[in-house]
mmCIF file of C-alpha atoms in Angstrom:
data_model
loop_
_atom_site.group_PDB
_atom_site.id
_atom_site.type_symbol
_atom_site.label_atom_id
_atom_site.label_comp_id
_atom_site.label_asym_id
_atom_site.label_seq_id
_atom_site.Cartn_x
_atom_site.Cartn_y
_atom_site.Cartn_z
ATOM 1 C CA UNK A 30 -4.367 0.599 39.805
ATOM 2 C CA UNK A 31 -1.131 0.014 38.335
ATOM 3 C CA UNK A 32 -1.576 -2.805 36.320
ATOM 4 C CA UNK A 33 -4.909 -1.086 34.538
ATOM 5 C CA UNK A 34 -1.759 2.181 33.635
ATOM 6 C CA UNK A 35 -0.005 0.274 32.328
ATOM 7 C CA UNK A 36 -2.862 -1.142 30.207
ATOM 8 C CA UNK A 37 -4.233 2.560 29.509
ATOM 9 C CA UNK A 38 -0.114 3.550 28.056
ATOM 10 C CA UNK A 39 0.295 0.472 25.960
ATOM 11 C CA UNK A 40 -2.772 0.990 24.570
ATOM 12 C CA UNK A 41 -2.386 4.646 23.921
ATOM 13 C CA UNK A 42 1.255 4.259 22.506
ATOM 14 C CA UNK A 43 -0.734 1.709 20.170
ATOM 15 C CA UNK A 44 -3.289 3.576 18.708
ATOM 16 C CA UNK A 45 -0.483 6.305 17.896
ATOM 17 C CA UNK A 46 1.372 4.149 16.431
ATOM 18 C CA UNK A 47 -1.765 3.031 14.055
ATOM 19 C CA UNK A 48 -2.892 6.713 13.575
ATOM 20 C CA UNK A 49 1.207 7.606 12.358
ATOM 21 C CA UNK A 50 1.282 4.963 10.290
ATOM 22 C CA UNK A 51 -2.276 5.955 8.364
ATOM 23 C CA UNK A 52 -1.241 9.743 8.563
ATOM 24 C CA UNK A 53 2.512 8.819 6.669
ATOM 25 C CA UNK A 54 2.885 9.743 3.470
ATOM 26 C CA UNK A 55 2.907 6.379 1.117
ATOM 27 C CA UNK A 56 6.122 5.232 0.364
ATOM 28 C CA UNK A 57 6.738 4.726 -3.363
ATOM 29 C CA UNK A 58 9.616 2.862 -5.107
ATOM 30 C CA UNK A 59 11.839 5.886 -6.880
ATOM 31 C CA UNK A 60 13.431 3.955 -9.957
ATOM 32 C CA UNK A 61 17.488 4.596 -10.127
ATOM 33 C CA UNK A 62 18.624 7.188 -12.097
ATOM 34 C CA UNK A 63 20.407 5.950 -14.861
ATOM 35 C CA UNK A 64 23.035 7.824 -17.107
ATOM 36 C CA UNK A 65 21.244 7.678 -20.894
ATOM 37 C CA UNK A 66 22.661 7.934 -24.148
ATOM 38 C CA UNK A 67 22.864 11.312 -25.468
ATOM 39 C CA UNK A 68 21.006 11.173 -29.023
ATOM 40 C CA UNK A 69 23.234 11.218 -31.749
ATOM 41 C CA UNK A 70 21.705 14.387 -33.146
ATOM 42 C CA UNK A 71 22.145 16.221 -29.560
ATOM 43 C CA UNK A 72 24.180 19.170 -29.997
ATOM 44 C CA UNK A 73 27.794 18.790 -28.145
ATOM 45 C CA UNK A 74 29.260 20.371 -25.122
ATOM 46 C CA UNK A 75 32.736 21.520 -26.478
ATOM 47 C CA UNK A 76 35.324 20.741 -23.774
ATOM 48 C CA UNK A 77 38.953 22.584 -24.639
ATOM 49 C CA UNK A 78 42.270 22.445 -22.896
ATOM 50 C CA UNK A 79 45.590 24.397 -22.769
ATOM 51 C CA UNK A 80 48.662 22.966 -23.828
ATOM 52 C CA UNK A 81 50.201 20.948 -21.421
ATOM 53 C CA UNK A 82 49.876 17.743 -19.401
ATOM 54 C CA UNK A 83 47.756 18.541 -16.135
ATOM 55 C CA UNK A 84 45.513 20.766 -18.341
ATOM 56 C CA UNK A 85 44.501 18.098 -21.184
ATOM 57 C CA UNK A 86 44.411 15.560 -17.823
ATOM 58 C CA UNK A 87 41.794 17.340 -16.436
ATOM 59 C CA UNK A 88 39.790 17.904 -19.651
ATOM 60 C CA UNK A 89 39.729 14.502 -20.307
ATOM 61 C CA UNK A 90 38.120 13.654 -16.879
ATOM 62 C CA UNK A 91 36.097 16.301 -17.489
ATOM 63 C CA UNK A 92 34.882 14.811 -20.634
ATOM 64 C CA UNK A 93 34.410 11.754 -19.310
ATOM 65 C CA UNK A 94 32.323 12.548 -16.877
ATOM 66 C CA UNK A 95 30.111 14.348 -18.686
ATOM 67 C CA UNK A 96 29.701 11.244 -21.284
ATOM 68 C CA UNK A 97 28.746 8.944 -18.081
ATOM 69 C CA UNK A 98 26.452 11.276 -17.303
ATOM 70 C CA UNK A 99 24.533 10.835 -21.145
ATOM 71 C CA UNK A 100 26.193 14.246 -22.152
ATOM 72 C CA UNK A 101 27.859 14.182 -25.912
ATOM 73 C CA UNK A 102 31.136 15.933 -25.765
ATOM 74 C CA UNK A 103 33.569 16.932 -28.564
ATOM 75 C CA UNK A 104 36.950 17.662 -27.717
ATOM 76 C CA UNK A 105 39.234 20.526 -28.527
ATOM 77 C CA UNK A 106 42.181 19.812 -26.596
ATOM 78 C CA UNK A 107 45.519 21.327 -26.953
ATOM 79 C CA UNK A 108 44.447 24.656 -27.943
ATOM 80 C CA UNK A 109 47.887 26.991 -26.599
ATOM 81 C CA UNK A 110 48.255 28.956 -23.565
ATOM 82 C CA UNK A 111 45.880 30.662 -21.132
ATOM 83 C CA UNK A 112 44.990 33.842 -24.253
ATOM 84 C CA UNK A 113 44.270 31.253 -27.009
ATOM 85 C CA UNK A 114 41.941 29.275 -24.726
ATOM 86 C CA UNK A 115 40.140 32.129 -23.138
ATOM 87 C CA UNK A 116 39.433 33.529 -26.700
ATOM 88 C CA UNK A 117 38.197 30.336 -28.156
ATOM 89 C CA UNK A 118 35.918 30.210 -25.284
ATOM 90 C CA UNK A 119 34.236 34.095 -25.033
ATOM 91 C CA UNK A 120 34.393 33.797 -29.237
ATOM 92 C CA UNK A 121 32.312 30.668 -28.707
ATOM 93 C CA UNK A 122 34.581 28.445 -29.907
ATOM 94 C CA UNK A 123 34.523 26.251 -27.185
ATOM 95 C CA UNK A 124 32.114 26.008 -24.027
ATOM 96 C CA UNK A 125 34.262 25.173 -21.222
ATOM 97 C CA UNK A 126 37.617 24.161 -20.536
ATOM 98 C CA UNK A 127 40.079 23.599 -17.217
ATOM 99 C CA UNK A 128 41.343 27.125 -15.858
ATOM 100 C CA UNK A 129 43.503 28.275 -12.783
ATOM 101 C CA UNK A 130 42.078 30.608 -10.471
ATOM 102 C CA UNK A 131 45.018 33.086 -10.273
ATOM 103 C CA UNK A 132 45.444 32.867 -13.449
ATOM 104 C CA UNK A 133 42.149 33.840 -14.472
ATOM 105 C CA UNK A 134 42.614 36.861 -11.580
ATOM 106 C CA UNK A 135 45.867 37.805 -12.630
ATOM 107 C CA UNK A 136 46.249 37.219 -16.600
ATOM 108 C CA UNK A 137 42.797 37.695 -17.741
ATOM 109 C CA UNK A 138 41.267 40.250 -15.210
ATOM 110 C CA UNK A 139 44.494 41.858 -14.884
ATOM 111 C CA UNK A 140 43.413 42.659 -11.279
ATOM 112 C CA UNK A 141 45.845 42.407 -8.427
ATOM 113 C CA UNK A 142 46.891 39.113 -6.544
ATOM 114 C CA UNK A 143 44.626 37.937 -3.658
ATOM 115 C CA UNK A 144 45.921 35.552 -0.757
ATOM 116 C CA UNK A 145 43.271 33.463 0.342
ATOM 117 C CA UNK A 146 41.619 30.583 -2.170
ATOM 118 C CA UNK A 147 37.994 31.843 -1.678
ATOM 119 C CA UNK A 148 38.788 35.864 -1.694
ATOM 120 C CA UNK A 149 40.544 34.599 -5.362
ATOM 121 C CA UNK A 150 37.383 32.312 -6.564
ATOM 122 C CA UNK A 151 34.605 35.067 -5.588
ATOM 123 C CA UNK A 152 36.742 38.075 -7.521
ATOM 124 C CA UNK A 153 36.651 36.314 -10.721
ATOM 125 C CA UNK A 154 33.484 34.882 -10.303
ATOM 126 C CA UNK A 155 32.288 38.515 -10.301
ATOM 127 C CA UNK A 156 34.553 39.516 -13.315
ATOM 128 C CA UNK A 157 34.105 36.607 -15.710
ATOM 129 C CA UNK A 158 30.595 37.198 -15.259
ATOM 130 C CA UNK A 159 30.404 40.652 -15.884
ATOM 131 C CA UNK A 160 32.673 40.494 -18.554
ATOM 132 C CA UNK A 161 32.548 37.598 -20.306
ATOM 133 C CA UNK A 162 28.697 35.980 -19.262
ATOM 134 C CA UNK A 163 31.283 32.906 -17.862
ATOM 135 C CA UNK A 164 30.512 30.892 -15.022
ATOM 136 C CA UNK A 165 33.366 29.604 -12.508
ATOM 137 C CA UNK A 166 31.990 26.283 -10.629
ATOM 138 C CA UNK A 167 33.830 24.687 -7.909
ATOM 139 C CA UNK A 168 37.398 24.160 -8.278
ATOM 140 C CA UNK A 169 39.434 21.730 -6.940
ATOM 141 C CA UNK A 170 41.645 21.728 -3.555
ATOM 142 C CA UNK A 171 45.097 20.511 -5.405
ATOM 143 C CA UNK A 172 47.476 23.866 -5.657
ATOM 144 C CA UNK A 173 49.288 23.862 -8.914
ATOM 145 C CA UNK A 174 51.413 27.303 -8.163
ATOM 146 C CA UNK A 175 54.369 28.423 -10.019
ATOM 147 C CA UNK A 176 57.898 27.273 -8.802
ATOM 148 C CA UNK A 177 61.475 27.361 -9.288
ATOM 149 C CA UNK A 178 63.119 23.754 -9.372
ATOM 150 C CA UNK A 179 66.946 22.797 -9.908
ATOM 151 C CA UNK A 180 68.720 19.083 -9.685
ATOM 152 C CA UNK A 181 69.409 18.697 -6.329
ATOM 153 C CA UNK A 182 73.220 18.000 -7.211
ATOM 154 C CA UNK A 183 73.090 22.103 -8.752
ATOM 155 C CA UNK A 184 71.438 23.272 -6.314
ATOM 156 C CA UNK A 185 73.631 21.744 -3.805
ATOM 157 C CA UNK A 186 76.915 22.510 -5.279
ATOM 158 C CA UNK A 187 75.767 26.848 -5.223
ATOM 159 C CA UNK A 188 74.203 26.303 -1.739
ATOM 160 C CA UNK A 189 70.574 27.213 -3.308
ATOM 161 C CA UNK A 190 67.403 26.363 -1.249
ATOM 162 C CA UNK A 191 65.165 29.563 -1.366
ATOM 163 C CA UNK A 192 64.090 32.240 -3.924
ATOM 164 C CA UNK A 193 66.272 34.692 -1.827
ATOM 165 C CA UNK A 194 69.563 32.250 -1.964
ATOM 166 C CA UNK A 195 68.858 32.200 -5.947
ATOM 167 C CA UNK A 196 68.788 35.881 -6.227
ATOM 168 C CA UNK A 197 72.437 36.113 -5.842
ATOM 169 C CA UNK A 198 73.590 33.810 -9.064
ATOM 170 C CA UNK A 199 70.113 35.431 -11.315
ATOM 171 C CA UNK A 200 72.529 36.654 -13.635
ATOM 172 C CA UNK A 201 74.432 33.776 -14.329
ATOM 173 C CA UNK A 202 72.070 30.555 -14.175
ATOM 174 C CA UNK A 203 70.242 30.188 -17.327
ATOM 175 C CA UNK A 204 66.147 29.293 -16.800
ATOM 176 C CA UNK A 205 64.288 27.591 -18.906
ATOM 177 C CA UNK A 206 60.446 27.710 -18.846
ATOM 178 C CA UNK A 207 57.210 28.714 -21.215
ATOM 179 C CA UNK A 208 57.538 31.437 -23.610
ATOM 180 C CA UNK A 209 55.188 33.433 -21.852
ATOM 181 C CA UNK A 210 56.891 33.358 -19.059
ATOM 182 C CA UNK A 211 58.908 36.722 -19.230
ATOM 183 C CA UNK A 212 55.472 38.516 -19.968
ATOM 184 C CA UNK A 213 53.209 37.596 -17.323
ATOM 185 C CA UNK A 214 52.228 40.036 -15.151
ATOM 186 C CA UNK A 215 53.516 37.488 -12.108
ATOM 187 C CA UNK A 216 56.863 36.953 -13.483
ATOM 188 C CA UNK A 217 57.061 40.613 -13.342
ATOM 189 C CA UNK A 218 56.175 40.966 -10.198
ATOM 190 C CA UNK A 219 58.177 38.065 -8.719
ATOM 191 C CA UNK A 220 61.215 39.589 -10.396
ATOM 192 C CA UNK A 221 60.646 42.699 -8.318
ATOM 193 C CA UNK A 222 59.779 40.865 -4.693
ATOM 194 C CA UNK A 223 62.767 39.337 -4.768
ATOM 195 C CA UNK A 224 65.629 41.758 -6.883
ATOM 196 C CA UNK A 225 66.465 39.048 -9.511
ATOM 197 C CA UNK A 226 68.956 39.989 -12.138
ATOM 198 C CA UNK A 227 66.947 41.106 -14.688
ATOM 199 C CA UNK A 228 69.102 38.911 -17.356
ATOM 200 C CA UNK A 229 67.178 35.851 -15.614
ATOM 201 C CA UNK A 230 64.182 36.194 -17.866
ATOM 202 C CA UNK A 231 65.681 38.224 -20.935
ATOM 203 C CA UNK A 232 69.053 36.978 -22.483
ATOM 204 C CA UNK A 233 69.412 33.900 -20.118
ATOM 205 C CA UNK A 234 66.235 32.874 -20.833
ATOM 206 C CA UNK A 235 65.667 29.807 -22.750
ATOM 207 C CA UNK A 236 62.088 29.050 -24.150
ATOM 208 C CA UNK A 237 60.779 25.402 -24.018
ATOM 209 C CA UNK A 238 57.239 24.921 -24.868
ATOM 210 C CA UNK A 239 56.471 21.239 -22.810
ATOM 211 C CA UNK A 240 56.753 20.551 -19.186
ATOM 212 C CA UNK A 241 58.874 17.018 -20.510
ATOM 213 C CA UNK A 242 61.304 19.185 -23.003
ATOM 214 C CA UNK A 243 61.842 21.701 -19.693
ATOM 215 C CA UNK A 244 62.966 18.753 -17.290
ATOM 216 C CA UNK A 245 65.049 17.029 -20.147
ATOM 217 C CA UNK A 246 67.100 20.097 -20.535
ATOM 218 C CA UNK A 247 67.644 20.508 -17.323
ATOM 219 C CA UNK A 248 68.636 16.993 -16.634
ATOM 220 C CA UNK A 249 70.968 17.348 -19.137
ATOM 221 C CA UNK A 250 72.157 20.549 -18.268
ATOM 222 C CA UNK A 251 71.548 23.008 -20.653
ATOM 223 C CA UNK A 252 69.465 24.982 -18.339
ATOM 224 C CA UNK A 253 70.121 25.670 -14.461
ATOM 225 C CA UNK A 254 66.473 26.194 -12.866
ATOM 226 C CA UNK A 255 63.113 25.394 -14.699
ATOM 227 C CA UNK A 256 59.684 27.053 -14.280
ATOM 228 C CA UNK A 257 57.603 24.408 -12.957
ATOM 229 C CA UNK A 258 54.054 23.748 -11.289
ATOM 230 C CA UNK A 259 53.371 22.331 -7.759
ATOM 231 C CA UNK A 260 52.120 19.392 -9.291
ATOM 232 C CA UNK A 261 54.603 18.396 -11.785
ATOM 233 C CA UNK A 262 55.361 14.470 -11.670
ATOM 234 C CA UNK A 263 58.567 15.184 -12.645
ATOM 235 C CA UNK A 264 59.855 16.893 -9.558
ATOM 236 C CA UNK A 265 59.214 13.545 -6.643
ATOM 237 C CA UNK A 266 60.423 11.643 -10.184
ATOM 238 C CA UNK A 267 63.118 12.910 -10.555
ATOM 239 C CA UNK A 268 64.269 13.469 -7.261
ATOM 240 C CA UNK A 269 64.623 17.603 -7.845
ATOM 241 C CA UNK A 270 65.525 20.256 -5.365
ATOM 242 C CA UNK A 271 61.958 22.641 -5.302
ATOM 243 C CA UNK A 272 63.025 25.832 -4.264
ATOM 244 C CA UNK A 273 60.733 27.167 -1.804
ATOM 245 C CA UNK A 274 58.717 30.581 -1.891
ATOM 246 C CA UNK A 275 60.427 31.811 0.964
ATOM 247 C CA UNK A 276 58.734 35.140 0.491
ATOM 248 C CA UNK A 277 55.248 33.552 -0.432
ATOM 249 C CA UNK A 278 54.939 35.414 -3.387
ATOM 250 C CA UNK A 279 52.869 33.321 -5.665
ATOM 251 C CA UNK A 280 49.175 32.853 -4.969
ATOM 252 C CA UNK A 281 46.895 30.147 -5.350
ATOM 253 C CA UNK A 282 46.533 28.297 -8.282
ATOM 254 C CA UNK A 283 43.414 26.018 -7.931
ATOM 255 C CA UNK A 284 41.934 24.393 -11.382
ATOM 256 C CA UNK A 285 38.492 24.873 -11.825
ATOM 257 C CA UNK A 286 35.810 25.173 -14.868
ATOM 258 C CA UNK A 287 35.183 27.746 -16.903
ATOM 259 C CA UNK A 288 31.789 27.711 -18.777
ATOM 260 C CA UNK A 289 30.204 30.066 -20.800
ATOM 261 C CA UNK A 290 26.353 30.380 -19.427
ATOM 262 C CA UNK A 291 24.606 29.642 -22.873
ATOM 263 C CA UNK A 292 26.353 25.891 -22.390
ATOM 264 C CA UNK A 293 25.211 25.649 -19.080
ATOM 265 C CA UNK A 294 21.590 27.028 -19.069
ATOM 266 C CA UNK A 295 21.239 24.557 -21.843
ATOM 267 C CA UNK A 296 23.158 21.570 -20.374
ATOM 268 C CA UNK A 297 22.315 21.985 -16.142
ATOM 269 C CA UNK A 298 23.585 19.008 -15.471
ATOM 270 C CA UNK A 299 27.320 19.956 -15.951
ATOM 271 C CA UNK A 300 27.127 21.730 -13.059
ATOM 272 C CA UNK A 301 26.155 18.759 -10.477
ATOM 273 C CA UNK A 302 28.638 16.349 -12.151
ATOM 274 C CA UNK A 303 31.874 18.174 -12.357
ATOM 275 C CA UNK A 304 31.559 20.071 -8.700
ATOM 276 C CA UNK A 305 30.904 16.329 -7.580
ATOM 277 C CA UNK A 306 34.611 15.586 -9.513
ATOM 278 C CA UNK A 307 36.243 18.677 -8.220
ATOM 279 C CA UNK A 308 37.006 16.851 -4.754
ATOM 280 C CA UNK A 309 38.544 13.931 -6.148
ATOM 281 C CA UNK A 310 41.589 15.980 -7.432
ATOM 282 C CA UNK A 311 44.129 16.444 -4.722
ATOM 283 C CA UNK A 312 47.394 17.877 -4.928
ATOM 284 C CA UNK A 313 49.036 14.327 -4.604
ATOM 285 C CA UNK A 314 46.100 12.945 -6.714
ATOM 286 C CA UNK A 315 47.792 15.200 -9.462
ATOM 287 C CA UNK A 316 51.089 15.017 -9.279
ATOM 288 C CA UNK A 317 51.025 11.019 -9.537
ATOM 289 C CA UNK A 318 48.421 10.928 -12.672
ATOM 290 C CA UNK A 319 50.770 13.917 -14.287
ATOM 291 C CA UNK A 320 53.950 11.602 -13.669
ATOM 292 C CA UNK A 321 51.979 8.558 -15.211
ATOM 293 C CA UNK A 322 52.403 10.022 -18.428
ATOM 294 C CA UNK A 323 55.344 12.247 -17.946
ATOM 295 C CA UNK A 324 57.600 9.812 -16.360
ATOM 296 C CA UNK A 325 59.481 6.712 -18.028
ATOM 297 C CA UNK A 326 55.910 4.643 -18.105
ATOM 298 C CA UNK A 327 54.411 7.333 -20.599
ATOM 299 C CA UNK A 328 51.233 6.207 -20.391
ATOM 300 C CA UNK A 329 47.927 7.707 -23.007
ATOM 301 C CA UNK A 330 46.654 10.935 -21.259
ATOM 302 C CA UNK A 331 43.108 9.366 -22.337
ATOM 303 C CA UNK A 332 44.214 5.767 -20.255
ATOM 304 C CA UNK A 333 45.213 7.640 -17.252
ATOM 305 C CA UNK A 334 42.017 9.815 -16.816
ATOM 306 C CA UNK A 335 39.687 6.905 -17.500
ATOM 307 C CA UNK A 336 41.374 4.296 -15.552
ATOM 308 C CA UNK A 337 41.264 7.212 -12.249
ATOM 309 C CA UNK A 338 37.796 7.730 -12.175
ATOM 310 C CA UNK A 339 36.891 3.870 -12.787
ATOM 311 C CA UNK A 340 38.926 3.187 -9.814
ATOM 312 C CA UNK A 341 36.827 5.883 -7.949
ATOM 313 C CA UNK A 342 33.775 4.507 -9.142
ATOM 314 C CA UNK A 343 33.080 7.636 -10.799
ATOM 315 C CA UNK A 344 32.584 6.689 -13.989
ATOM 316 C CA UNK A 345 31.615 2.831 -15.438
#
């Protein structure tokens, strides 16, 4: 009796077997999808950039991804600050380029600060689509915010860690930073957080247009603190003192692109490839590409981009 169940289940589990394996769908060789050529005649996607080192980086690997992926790309790096770029892009002068979420929230929306990164991304999401028919995709986790930074020696020597122990010599240090620094509507309202002399960003202000000319002066000491980004090489290069947000004033600052809709209705495929690069750039992912051409090695922006993604095996 047992021996002829045992014979009944194998030969059950067989015929199921035979039955699955006529019911399965055929299996068909998928060929690899590979990257083609865009034709010579193909219109281009027109990638800009602002003005300084992070924010041509980041074009460039945006660029370059898009040309692995068969996409012809003309570049307009270099364009100015955050007003020059977002007018060549809604004037259709340009189809995308590299922007920060606050600053998108703050400087272009004009609407009020937000605290956490996804409250910030889904606010101008809303208004760059309403406004401008401009698509945010997915920005990357590195956090370029605004600081304060000093020489360690300086800041030593006037016992200066915080925002709040700066407050105190505001109208005596002289900072150095972007022109636009005095107008932005953050500046103004990191003046007021934290009482600084108001002589910090008018008469003792010193305008320097690159992130290198800031950090020369103030190795050389012609300016006390410099306005600098979270991801600056030159801070862990340099060995400077960054003066920490004791109040947590400034938001998040997380780079992501902005595309006009036009560009990407016509070009889908933008989408997929730079959300799939948006992971890749990491806060200390930044700061050491941004110190390969910043720092004493002063490598080709174009070198340092291509070589990254090569070595991530995200482009050929």
């Amino acid at each position: 009796m047992v021996r002829s169940l045992r014979f009944f289940v194998a030969f059950t589990t067989l015929v199921g077997l035979v039955l699955a394996a006529c019911s399965a769908p055929a299996q068909t060789t998928q060929p690899t999808a590979v990257p083609q050529p865009a034709p010579a005649d193909a219109t281009p996607v027109r990638i800009g950039s602002k003005n300084f080192t992070e924010a041509i980086l980041v074009a460039e690997m945006y660029a370059l991804a898009l040309e692995d992926a068969g996409i012809r790309v003309e570049r307009k790096f270099n364009l100015g600050a955050t007003p020059v770029a977002h007018t060549a892009l809604v004037n259709g002068e340009i189809d995308l380029y590299p922007e920060y979420t606050s600053t998108g929230l703050l400087e272009v929306l004009k609407q009020a600060p937000i605290a956490d990164a996804r409250g910030i991304l889904e606010a101008v999401r809303k208004g760059y689509e309403e406004q401008f028919q401009v698509t945010w995709l997915e920005p990357s986790p590195f956090n370029n915010t605004n600081a304060l930074a000093m020489t360690r020696q300086r800041a030593e020597e006037l016992g200066i860690r915080t925002y709040s122990d700066l407050v105190a010599h505001s109208g005596d240090l002289k900072l150095g930073g972007p022109p636009e620094f005095p107008e932005r509507e953050d500046t103004k309202g990191l003046m007021a957080a934290y009482g600084f002399d108001p002589k910090f960003i008018e008469e003792n202000f010193v305008q320097l247009d690159t992130g290198a000319l800031r950090y020369e002066a103030l190795t050389k000491g012609d300016i006390d603190v410099v306005v600098a980004f979270g991801t600056d090489g030159q801070i862990n290069g340099l060995g400077l003192a960054l003066l920490e947000d004791d109040k947590n004033y400034y938001p998040i600052y997380q780079i992501a692109p902005v595309i006009r809709q036009d560009a990407l209705a016509a070009n889908p495929q933008i989408a997929e490839t730079l959300n799939r690069l948006a992971p890749l750039l990491t806060n200390d992912v930044m700061s050491g590409l941004n110190w390969q051409v910043d720092g004493p090695e002063k490598k080709e922006i174009a070198d340092v981009a291509r070589t990254f993604l090569q070595q991530q095996g995200f482009i050929k």
